[in-house]
Amino acid sequence: MRHRSPLLLIDLDHTLVERDGGPDAWTPAFCATHGLPPEAAPTVFTLLRADRSPTGFARIAAHYGLPHTGATLWANHVTQEAARTHLLPGVPEALATLRAAGWTIAVVTNGSTDIQRAKLTRTGLLPAVDAVCVSEEAGARKPDPAIFHLAATRLGRTLTPTDWMVGNNPATDLRGAHATGLRSIWITPSPPPPLPPSHPTPTHTG
């Protein structure tokens, strides 16, 4: 009988990588680049948050009369989001150790496909994992079990109770692992904050 390699599904943001600044940190530079007053930053952020895509940027361009297409503004945004992303300490070594030990690894992340894949490319993580599943292109978001099962399918696998999910977010990673029947590792500061009663208890905390 062929030996089944252990399977690890792992979150991206705040688990493998960290972002410099908050989710709206790009807006002051955007306003300065395009000649908008600094006080426009909250509106720009709100407009894109409503539709994080080239269409969202097309609405921003129309709102402020910018001479750029939504596709151009989006491409610049994707590049900038990747540029302010960096690996967390020890991540390359840990992934290399796991793969050398025979683990199969898939990144399972919520977010924009363009941005999440740009982060993976810039940080050098793509060759370090065996598959990537991003909610936008998957059509399901964590904690929906569908995205976990799709990640396994891309590896030619079916999930079992011996497989693992690692992540920092109890609402998406832990709940998703519990709903899918996976073991879980919660990446959290030490000592960990208390979990709300509605959240499942992780198998391990790290």
PDB file of C-alpha atoms in Angstrom:
ATOM      1  CA  MET A   1       0.000   0.000   0.000  1.00  0.00           C
ATOM      2  CA  ARG A   2       1.325   3.426  -0.940  1.00  0.00           C
ATOM      3  CA  HIS A   3       2.214   5.561   2.065  1.00  0.00           C
ATOM      4  CA  ARG A   4       0.025   8.662   2.436  1.00  0.00           C
ATOM      5  CA  SER A   5       2.097  11.766   3.113  1.00  0.00           C
ATOM      6  CA  PRO A   6       0.866  14.006   5.947  1.00  0.00           C
ATOM      7  CA  LEU A   7      -1.127  17.016   4.730  1.00  0.00           C
ATOM      8  CA  LEU A   8      -0.921  20.556   6.078  1.00  0.00           C
ATOM      9  CA  LEU A   9      -3.208  23.425   5.079  1.00  0.00           C
ATOM     10  CA  ILE A  10      -1.884  26.799   6.190  1.00  0.00           C
ATOM     11  CA  ASP A  11      -3.129  30.375   6.269  1.00  0.00           C
ATOM     12  CA  LEU A  12      -1.124  33.194   4.627  1.00  0.00           C
ATOM     13  CA  ASP A  13      -1.611  36.604   6.300  1.00  0.00           C
ATOM     14  CA  HIS A  14      -0.303  36.876   9.885  1.00  0.00           C
ATOM     15  CA  THR A  15       0.698  33.203   9.728  1.00  0.00           C
ATOM     16  CA  LEU A  16       3.352  33.040   6.996  1.00  0.00           C
ATOM     17  CA  VAL A  17       3.617  36.728   6.105  1.00  0.00           C
ATOM     18  CA  GLU A  18       3.009  40.094   7.721  1.00  0.00           C
ATOM     19  CA  ARG A  19       2.048  43.407   6.144  1.00  0.00           C
ATOM     20  CA  ASP A  20       3.701  46.745   6.917  1.00  0.00           C
ATOM     21  CA  GLY A  21       0.923  49.053   8.103  1.00  0.00           C
ATOM     22  CA  GLY A  22      -2.800  48.520   8.359  1.00  0.00           C
ATOM     23  CA  PRO A  23      -5.213  47.699   5.517  1.00  0.00           C
ATOM     24  CA  ASP A  24      -5.588  51.404   4.649  1.00  0.00           C
ATOM     25  CA  ALA A  25      -1.870  52.273   4.773  1.00  0.00           C
ATOM     26  CA  TRP A  26      -1.707  52.592   0.978  1.00  0.00           C
ATOM     27  CA  THR A  27      -4.261  55.401   0.763  1.00  0.00           C
ATOM     28  CA  PRO A  28      -2.056  58.415   1.733  1.00  0.00           C
ATOM     29  CA  ALA A  29       0.505  57.503  -0.929  1.00  0.00           C
ATOM     30  CA  PHE A  30      -2.271  56.949  -3.471  1.00  0.00           C
ATOM     31  CA  CYS A  31      -3.702  60.398  -2.755  1.00  0.00           C
ATOM     32  CA  ALA A  32      -0.294  62.060  -2.964  1.00  0.00           C
ATOM     33  CA  THR A  33       0.550  60.296  -6.249  1.00  0.00           C
ATOM     34  CA  HIS A  34      -2.704  61.332  -7.895  1.00  0.00           C
ATOM     35  CA  GLY A  35      -2.917  64.877  -6.538  1.00  0.00           C
ATOM     36  CA  LEU A  36      -5.793  64.237  -4.144  1.00  0.00           C
ATOM     37  CA  PRO A  37      -5.986  66.029  -0.784  1.00  0.00           C
ATOM     38  CA  PRO A  38      -4.961  63.921   2.248  1.00  0.00           C
ATOM     39  CA  GLU A  39      -8.500  64.071   3.596  1.00  0.00           C
ATOM     40  CA  ALA A  40      -9.661  62.041   0.574  1.00  0.00           C
ATOM     41  CA  ALA A  41      -7.891  58.943   1.928  1.00  0.00           C
ATOM     42  CA  PRO A  42     -10.831  57.553   3.972  1.00  0.00           C
ATOM     43  CA  THR A  43     -13.198  57.882   1.014  1.00  0.00           C
ATOM     44  CA  VAL A  44     -10.710  56.219  -1.333  1.00  0.00           C
ATOM     45  CA  PHE A  45     -10.351  53.339   1.118  1.00  0.00           C
ATOM     46  CA  THR A  46     -14.118  52.978   1.525  1.00  0.00           C
ATOM     47  CA  LEU A  47     -14.691  52.939  -2.235  1.00  0.00           C
ATOM     48  CA  LEU A  48     -12.137  50.192  -2.801  1.00  0.00           C
ATOM     49  CA  ARG A  49     -13.230  48.159   0.217  1.00  0.00           C
ATOM     50  CA  ALA A  50     -16.708  48.010  -1.347  1.00  0.00           C
ATOM     51  CA  ASP A  51     -15.229  46.392  -4.473  1.00  0.00           C
ATOM     52  CA  ARG A  52     -11.583  45.360  -4.219  1.00  0.00           C
ATOM     53  CA  SER A  53     -10.976  44.915  -7.928  1.00  0.00           C
ATOM     54  CA  PRO A  54     -10.209  46.871 -11.112  1.00  0.00           C
ATOM     55  CA  THR A  55     -13.882  47.872 -11.106  1.00  0.00           C
ATOM     56  CA  GLY A  56     -13.457  49.379  -7.658  1.00  0.00           C
ATOM     57  CA  PHE A  57     -10.542  51.450  -8.861  1.00  0.00           C
ATOM     58  CA  ALA A  58     -12.524  52.482 -11.948  1.00  0.00           C
ATOM     59  CA  ARG A  59     -15.132  53.927  -9.572  1.00  0.00           C
ATOM     60  CA  ILE A  60     -12.395  55.796  -7.680  1.00  0.00           C
ATOM     61  CA  ALA A  61     -11.034  57.194 -10.961  1.00  0.00           C
ATOM     62  CA  ALA A  62     -14.520  58.314 -12.013  1.00  0.00           C
ATOM     63  CA  HIS A  63     -15.261  59.810  -8.601  1.00  0.00           C
ATOM     64  CA  TYR A  64     -12.130  61.969  -8.634  1.00  0.00           C
ATOM     65  CA  GLY A  65     -11.740  62.459 -12.389  1.00  0.00           C
ATOM     66  CA  LEU A  66      -8.432  60.582 -12.574  1.00  0.00           C
ATOM     67  CA  PRO A  67      -7.037  59.963 -16.085  1.00  0.00           C
ATOM     68  CA  HIS A  68      -6.331  56.274 -15.439  1.00  0.00           C
ATOM     69  CA  THR A  69      -8.146  53.021 -16.100  1.00  0.00           C
ATOM     70  CA  GLY A  70      -9.261  50.848 -13.248  1.00  0.00           C
ATOM     71  CA  ALA A  71      -7.008  48.083 -14.571  1.00  0.00           C
ATOM     72  CA  THR A  72      -3.918  50.321 -14.397  1.00  0.00           C
ATOM     73  CA  LEU A  73      -4.694  51.520 -10.879  1.00  0.00           C
ATOM     74  CA  TRP A  74      -5.417  47.953  -9.764  1.00  0.00           C
ATOM     75  CA  ALA A  75      -2.140  46.618 -11.184  1.00  0.00           C
ATOM     76  CA  ASN A  76      -0.231  49.324  -9.310  1.00  0.00           C
ATOM     77  CA  HIS A  77      -2.134  48.531  -6.133  1.00  0.00           C
ATOM     78  CA  VAL A  78      -1.345  44.807  -6.371  1.00  0.00           C
ATOM     79  CA  THR A  79       2.354  45.602  -6.772  1.00  0.00           C
ATOM     80  CA  GLN A  80       2.321  47.954  -3.798  1.00  0.00           C
ATOM     81  CA  GLU A  81       0.459  45.501  -1.560  1.00  0.00           C
ATOM     82  CA  ALA A  82       3.025  42.812  -2.352  1.00  0.00           C
ATOM     83  CA  ALA A  83       5.874  45.265  -1.740  1.00  0.00           C
ATOM     84  CA  ARG A  84       4.761  45.933   1.836  1.00  0.00           C
ATOM     85  CA  THR A  85       4.528  42.222   2.665  1.00  0.00           C
ATOM     86  CA  HIS A  86       7.379  40.315   4.313  1.00  0.00           C
ATOM     87  CA  LEU A  87       7.957  36.807   5.589  1.00  0.00           C
ATOM     88  CA  LEU A  88       7.590  36.144   9.279  1.00  0.00           C
ATOM     89  CA  PRO A  89      10.809  34.917  10.946  1.00  0.00           C
ATOM     90  CA  GLY A  90      11.578  31.243  10.500  1.00  0.00           C
ATOM     91  CA  VAL A  91       8.923  30.577   7.854  1.00  0.00           C
ATOM     92  CA  PRO A  92      11.211  29.423   4.983  1.00  0.00           C
ATOM     93  CA  GLU A  93      13.147  27.118   7.290  1.00  0.00           C
ATOM     94  CA  ALA A  94       9.974  25.638   8.798  1.00  0.00           C
ATOM     95  CA  LEU A  95       8.396  24.943   5.402  1.00  0.00           C
ATOM     96  CA  ALA A  96      11.617  23.405   4.093  1.00  0.00           C
ATOM     97  CA  THR A  97      11.840  21.157   7.155  1.00  0.00           C
ATOM     98  CA  LEU A  98       8.248  20.002   6.751  1.00  0.00           C
ATOM     99  CA  ARG A  99       8.625  19.196   3.065  1.00  0.00           C
ATOM    100  CA  ALA A 100      11.900  17.376   3.700  1.00  0.00           C
ATOM    101  CA  ALA A 101      10.018  15.283   6.249  1.00  0.00           C
ATOM    102  CA  GLY A 102       7.437  14.356   3.602  1.00  0.00           C
ATOM    103  CA  TRP A 103       4.625  16.791   4.324  1.00  0.00           C
ATOM    104  CA  THR A 104       2.377  18.056   1.526  1.00  0.00           C
ATOM    105  CA  ILE A 105       1.528  21.745   2.051  1.00  0.00           C
ATOM    106  CA  ALA A 106      -1.212  23.978   0.644  1.00  0.00           C
ATOM    107  CA  VAL A 107      -1.831  27.656   1.394  1.00  0.00           C
ATOM    108  CA  VAL A 108      -5.526  28.368   2.025  1.00  0.00           C
ATOM    109  CA  THR A 109      -6.260  32.088   2.229  1.00  0.00           C
ATOM    110  CA  ASN A 110      -9.144  34.523   2.017  1.00  0.00           C
ATOM    111  CA  GLY A 111      -8.637  37.545  -0.211  1.00  0.00           C
ATOM    112  CA  SER A 112      -8.029  38.759  -3.729  1.00  0.00           C
ATOM    113  CA  THR A 113      -6.388  36.216  -6.018  1.00  0.00           C
ATOM    114  CA  ASP A 114      -4.136  38.826  -7.653  1.00  0.00           C
ATOM    115  CA  ILE A 115      -2.928  40.258  -4.344  1.00  0.00           C
ATOM    116  CA  GLN A 116      -2.478  36.986  -2.481  1.00  0.00           C
ATOM    117  CA  ARG A 117      -0.548  35.389  -5.342  1.00  0.00           C
ATOM    118  CA  ALA A 118       1.596  38.531  -5.703  1.00  0.00           C
ATOM    119  CA  LYS A 119       2.485  38.246  -2.008  1.00  0.00           C
ATOM    120  CA  LEU A 120       3.414  34.597  -2.449  1.00  0.00           C
ATOM    121  CA  THR A 121       5.571  35.398  -5.473  1.00  0.00           C
ATOM    122  CA  ARG A 122       7.369  38.346  -3.891  1.00  0.00           C
ATOM    123  CA  THR A 123       8.157  36.490  -0.672  1.00  0.00           C
ATOM    124  CA  GLY A 124       9.360  33.382  -2.513  1.00  0.00           C
ATOM    125  CA  LEU A 125       6.709  31.140  -0.990  1.00  0.00           C
ATOM    126  CA  LEU A 126       5.277  29.684  -4.210  1.00  0.00           C
ATOM    127  CA  PRO A 127       8.075  27.106  -4.665  1.00  0.00           C
ATOM    128  CA  ALA A 128       7.897  26.285  -0.946  1.00  0.00           C
ATOM    129  CA  VAL A 129       4.323  24.909  -1.085  1.00  0.00           C
ATOM    130  CA  ASP A 130       2.501  22.372  -3.226  1.00  0.00           C
ATOM    131  CA  ALA A 131      -0.760  24.238  -3.893  1.00  0.00           C
ATOM    132  CA  VAL A 132      -2.518  27.551  -3.306  1.00  0.00           C
ATOM    133  CA  CYS A 133      -6.244  28.120  -2.833  1.00  0.00           C
ATOM    134  CA  VAL A 134      -7.492  31.731  -2.659  1.00  0.00           C
ATOM    135  CA  SER A 135     -11.100  32.457  -1.724  1.00  0.00           C
ATOM    136  CA  GLU A 136     -11.819  34.750  -4.683  1.00  0.00           C
ATOM    137  CA  GLU A 137     -10.995  32.171  -7.319  1.00  0.00           C
ATOM    138  CA  ALA A 138     -12.229  29.269  -5.176  1.00  0.00           C
ATOM    139  CA  GLY A 139     -15.696  30.754  -4.801  1.00  0.00           C
ATOM    140  CA  ALA A 140     -15.705  30.050  -1.052  1.00  0.00           C
ATOM    141  CA  ARG A 141     -14.180  31.725   1.998  1.00  0.00           C
ATOM    142  CA  LYS A 142     -12.876  30.253   5.217  1.00  0.00           C
ATOM    143  CA  PRO A 143     -14.489  28.956   7.409  1.00  0.00           C
ATOM    144  CA  ASP A 144     -16.574  27.323   4.642  1.00  0.00           C
ATOM    145  CA  PRO A 145     -15.351  23.703   4.390  1.00  0.00           C
ATOM    146  CA  ALA A 146     -15.592  23.953   0.597  1.00  0.00           C
ATOM    147  CA  ILE A 147     -12.324  25.912   0.309  1.00  0.00           C
ATOM    148  CA  PHE A 148     -10.448  23.338   2.407  1.00  0.00           C
ATOM    149  CA  HIS A 149     -11.764  20.471   0.323  1.00  0.00           C
ATOM    150  CA  LEU A 150     -10.862  22.297  -2.897  1.00  0.00           C
ATOM    151  CA  ALA A 151      -7.287  22.765  -1.683  1.00  0.00           C
ATOM    152  CA  ALA A 152      -7.035  19.023  -1.053  1.00  0.00           C
ATOM    153  CA  THR A 153      -8.542  18.248  -4.451  1.00  0.00           C
ATOM    154  CA  ARG A 154      -5.844  20.341  -6.136  1.00  0.00           C
ATOM    155  CA  LEU A 155      -3.313  18.063  -4.481  1.00  0.00           C
ATOM    156  CA  GLY A 156      -5.136  14.953  -5.639  1.00  0.00           C
ATOM    157  CA  ARG A 157      -6.166  14.255  -2.058  1.00  0.00           C
ATOM    158  CA  THR A 158      -9.239  13.922   0.109  1.00  0.00           C
ATOM    159  CA  LEU A 159      -9.185  15.329   3.640  1.00  0.00           C
ATOM    160  CA  THR A 160      -9.041  13.042   6.657  1.00  0.00           C
ATOM    161  CA  PRO A 161      -9.154  13.682  10.431  1.00  0.00           C
ATOM    162  CA  THR A 162      -5.367  13.224  10.541  1.00  0.00           C
ATOM    163  CA  ASP A 163      -4.773  16.334   8.384  1.00  0.00           C
ATOM    164  CA  TRP A 164      -3.984  19.764   9.817  1.00  0.00           C
ATOM    165  CA  MET A 165      -4.951  23.416   9.432  1.00  0.00           C
ATOM    166  CA  VAL A 166      -2.640  26.136  10.786  1.00  0.00           C
ATOM    167  CA  GLY A 167      -3.690  29.773  11.126  1.00  0.00           C
ATOM    168  CA  ASN A 168      -3.999  32.822  13.334  1.00  0.00           C
ATOM    169  CA  ASN A 169      -7.707  33.619  13.015  1.00  0.00           C
ATOM    170  CA  PRO A 170     -10.094  31.688  15.293  1.00  0.00           C
ATOM    171  CA  ALA A 171     -13.165  32.811  13.339  1.00  0.00           C
ATOM    172  CA  THR A 172     -11.897  31.552   9.986  1.00  0.00           C
ATOM    173  CA  ASP A 173      -9.024  29.109  10.536  1.00  0.00           C
ATOM    174  CA  LEU A 174     -10.127  27.322  13.717  1.00  0.00           C
ATOM    175  CA  ARG A 175     -13.816  27.290  12.859  1.00  0.00           C
ATOM    176  CA  GLY A 176     -13.017  26.121   9.350  1.00  0.00           C
ATOM    177  CA  ALA A 177     -10.764  23.319  10.591  1.00  0.00           C
ATOM    178  CA  HIS A 178     -13.383  22.208  13.117  1.00  0.00           C
ATOM    179  CA  ALA A 179     -16.197  22.265  10.528  1.00  0.00           C
ATOM    180  CA  THR A 180     -14.061  20.256   8.105  1.00  0.00           C
ATOM    181  CA  GLY A 181     -12.938  17.709  10.689  1.00  0.00           C
ATOM    182  CA  LEU A 182      -9.264  18.732  10.659  1.00  0.00           C
ATOM    183  CA  ARG A 183      -6.761  19.029  13.477  1.00  0.00           C
ATOM    184  CA  SER A 184      -5.764  22.638  14.073  1.00  0.00           C
ATOM    185  CA  ILE A 185      -2.862  24.746  15.293  1.00  0.00           C
ATOM    186  CA  TRP A 186      -3.634  28.273  16.445  1.00  0.00           C
ATOM    187  CA  ILE A 187      -0.785  30.737  15.822  1.00  0.00           C
ATOM    188  CA  THR A 188      -1.166  33.344  18.562  1.00  0.00           C
ATOM    189  CA  PRO A 189       0.894  35.446  20.965  1.00  0.00           C
ATOM    190  CA  SER A 190       1.917  33.868  24.249  1.00  0.00           C
ATOM    191  CA  PRO A 191       0.001  33.719  26.486  1.00  0.00           C
ATOM    192  CA  PRO A 192      -2.915  33.277  24.085  1.00  0.00           C
ATOM    193  CA  PRO A 193      -5.978  35.486  24.518  1.00  0.00           C
ATOM    194  CA  PRO A 194      -9.150  33.735  25.703  1.00  0.00           C
ATOM    195  CA  LEU A 195     -11.284  32.254  22.959  1.00  0.00           C
ATOM    196  CA  PRO A 196     -14.965  33.215  22.843  1.00  0.00           C
ATOM    197  CA  PRO A 197     -17.238  30.312  23.875  1.00  0.00           C
ATOM    198  CA  SER A 198     -18.499  30.073  20.300  1.00  0.00           C
ATOM    199  CA  HIS A 199     -15.028  29.199  18.975  1.00  0.00           C
ATOM    200  CA  PRO A 200     -13.701  25.635  18.880  1.00  0.00           C
ATOM    201  CA  THR A 201     -10.628  24.769  20.908  1.00  0.00           C
ATOM    202  CA  PRO A 202      -7.555  24.182  18.719  1.00  0.00           C
ATOM    203  CA  THR A 203      -5.674  20.901  18.860  1.00  0.00           C
ATOM    204  CA  HIS A 204      -2.495  22.842  19.621  1.00  0.00           C
ATOM    205  CA  THR A 205      -1.549  26.468  20.244  1.00  0.00           C
ATOM    206  CA  GLY A 206       1.744  27.819  18.983  1.00  0.00           C
TER     207      GLY A 206
END
